CSV table of C-alpha atoms and ligand atoms in Angstrom, one decimal:
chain,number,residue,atom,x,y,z
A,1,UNK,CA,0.0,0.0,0.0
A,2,UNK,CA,1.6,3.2,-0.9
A,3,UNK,CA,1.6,6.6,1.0
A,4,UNK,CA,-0.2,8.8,-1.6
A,5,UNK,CA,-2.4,11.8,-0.4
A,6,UNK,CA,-5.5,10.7,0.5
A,7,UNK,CA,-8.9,13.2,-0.1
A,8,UNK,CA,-9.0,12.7,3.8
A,9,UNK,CA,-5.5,14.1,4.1
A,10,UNK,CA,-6.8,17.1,2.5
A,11,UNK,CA,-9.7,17.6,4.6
A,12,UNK,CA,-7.3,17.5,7.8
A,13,UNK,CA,-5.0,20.2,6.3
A,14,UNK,CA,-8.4,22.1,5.3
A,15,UNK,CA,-7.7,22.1,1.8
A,16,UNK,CA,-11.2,21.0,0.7
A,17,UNK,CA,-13.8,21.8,3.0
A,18,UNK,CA,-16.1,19.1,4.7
A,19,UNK,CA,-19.0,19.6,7.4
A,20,UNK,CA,-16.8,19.0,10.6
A,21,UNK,CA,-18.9,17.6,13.4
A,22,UNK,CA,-16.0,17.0,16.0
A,23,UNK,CA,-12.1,17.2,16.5
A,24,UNK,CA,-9.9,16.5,19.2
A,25,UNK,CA,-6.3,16.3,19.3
A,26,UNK,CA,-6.2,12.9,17.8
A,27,UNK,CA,-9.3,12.4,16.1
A,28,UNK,CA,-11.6,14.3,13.3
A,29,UNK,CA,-15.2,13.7,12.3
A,30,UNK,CA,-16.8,15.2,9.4
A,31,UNK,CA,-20.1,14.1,7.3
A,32,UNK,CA,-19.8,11.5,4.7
A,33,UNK,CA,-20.1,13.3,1.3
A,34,UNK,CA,-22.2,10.3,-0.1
A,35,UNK,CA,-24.8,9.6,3.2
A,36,UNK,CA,-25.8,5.6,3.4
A,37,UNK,CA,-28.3,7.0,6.4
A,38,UNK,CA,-29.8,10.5,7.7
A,39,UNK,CA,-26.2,10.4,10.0
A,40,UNK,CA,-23.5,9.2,8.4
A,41,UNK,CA,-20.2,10.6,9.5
A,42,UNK,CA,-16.7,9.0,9.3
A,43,UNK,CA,-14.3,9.8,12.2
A,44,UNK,CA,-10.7,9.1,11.4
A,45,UNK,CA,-7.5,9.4,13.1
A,46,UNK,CA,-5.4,12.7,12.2
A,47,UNK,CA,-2.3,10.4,11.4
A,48,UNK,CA,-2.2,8.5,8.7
A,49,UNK,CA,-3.0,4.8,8.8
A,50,UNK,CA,-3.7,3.1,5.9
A,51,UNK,CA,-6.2,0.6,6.4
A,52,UNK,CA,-6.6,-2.0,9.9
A,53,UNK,CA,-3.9,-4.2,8.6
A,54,UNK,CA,-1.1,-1.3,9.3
A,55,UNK,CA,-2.8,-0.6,12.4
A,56,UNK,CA,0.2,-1.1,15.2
A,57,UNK,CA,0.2,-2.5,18.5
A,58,UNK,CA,0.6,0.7,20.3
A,59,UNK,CA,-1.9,2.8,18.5
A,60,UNK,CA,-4.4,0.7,20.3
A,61,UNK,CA,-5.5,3.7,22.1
A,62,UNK,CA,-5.5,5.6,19.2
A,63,UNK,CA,-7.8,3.0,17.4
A,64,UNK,CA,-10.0,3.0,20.7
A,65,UNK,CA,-10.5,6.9,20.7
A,66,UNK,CA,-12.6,6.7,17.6
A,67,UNK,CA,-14.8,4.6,19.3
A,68,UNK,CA,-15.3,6.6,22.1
A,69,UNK,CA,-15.7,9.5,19.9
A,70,UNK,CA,-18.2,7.7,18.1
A,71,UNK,CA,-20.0,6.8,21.3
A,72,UNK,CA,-20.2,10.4,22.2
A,73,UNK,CA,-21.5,11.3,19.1
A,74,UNK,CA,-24.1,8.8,19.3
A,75,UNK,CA,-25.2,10.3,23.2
A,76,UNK,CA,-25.2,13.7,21.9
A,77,UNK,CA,-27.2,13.5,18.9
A,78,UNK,CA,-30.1,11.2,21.1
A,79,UNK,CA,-29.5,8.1,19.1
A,80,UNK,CA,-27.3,5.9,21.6
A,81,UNK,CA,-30.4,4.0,22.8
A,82,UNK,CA,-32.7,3.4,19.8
A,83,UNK,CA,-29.1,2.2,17.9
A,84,UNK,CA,-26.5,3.1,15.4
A,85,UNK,CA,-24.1,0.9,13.5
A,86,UNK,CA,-20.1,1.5,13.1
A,87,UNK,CA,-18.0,0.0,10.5
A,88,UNK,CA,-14.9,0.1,9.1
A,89,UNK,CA,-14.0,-1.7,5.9
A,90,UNK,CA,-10.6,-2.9,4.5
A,91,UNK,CA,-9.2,-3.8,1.2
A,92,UNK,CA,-10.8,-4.8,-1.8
A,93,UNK,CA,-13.4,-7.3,-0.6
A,94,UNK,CA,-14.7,-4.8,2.3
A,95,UNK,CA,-15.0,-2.0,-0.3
A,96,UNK,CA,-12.3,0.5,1.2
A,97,UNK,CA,-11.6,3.5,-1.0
A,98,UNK,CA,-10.0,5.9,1.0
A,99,UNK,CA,-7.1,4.3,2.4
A,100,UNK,CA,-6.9,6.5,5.6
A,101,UNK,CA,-8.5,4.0,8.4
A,102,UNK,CA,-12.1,5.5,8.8
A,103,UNK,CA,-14.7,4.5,11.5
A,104,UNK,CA,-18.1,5.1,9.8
A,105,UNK,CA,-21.0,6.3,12.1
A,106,UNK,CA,-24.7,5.4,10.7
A,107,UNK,CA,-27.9,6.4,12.5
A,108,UNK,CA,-31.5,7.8,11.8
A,109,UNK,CA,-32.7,4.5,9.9
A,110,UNK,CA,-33.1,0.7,10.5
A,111,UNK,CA,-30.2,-1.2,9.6
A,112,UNK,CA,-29.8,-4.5,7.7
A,113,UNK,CA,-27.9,-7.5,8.3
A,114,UNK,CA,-26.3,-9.2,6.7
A,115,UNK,CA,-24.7,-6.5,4.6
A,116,UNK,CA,-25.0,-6.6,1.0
B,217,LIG,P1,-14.8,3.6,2.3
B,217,LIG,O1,-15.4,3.1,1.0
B,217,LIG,O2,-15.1,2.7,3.5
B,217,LIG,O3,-13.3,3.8,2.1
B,217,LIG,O4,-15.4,5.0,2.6
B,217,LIG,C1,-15.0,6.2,2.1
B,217,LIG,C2,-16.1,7.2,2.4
B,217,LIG,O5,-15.5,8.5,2.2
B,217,LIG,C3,-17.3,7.0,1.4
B,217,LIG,O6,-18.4,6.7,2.2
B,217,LIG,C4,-17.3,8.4,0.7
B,217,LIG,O7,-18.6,8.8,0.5
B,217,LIG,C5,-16.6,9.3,1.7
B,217,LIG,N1,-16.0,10.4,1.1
B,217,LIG,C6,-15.2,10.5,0.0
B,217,LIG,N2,-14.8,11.8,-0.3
B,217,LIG,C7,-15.4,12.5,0.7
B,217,LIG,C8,-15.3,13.9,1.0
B,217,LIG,N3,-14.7,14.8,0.3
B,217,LIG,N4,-16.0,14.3,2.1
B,217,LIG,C9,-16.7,13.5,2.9
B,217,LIG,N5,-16.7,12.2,2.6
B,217,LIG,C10,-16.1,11.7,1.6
């Protein structure tokens, strides 16, 4: 996997614009241009990490702080009870195309399962 810039790399610098819903000092969230649900926002760490499988030991915490952004998010927009769903896909057969890891957030609809 190479290290090219990434759209999302551009967002973080604020090159291209994107509706920002939350940053911290180690994660940013911003609405998904393309919404698969009435919320759908990635959060994504502000280094670069390709996709899971470069993910390192130590940036467990890291990897965790999405999450708990994500959890927040949920709490603060009402939808933590009535349920959201979180993915993040890798590679080819999970349909990555931005290869900056990306935890997306989905709410406001019933989900499906399994996947298509
Ligand atoms: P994935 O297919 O899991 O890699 O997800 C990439 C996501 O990034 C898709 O849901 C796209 O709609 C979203 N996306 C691509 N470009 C932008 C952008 N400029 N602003 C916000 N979301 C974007």
């Amino acid at each position: 996997m190479n290290n090219t810039t990434t759209i999302f790399d551009k967002i973080l610098s604020k090159e291209i614009p994107a509706e920002i819903v939350f940053e911290n000092d180690t994660v940013l969230a911003f609405k998904d241009i393309n919404p698969q649900a009435p919320i759908h926002v990635l959060f994504i760490p502000k280094i670069r990490i390709n996709t899971i499988n470069e993910i390192k030991d130590s940036q467990s915490e890291l990897v965790g702080q999405l999450f708990l952004a994500a959890r927040d998010y949920a709490k603060e927009l009402s939808v933590a009870e009535e349920g959201y769903r979180v993915v993040m896909n890798c590679n080819e057969h999970g349909q990555q195309t931005v290869f900056h890891i990306h935890l997306h957030f989905l709410a406001g609809r019933q989900m499906n399962w399994p996947p298509g």
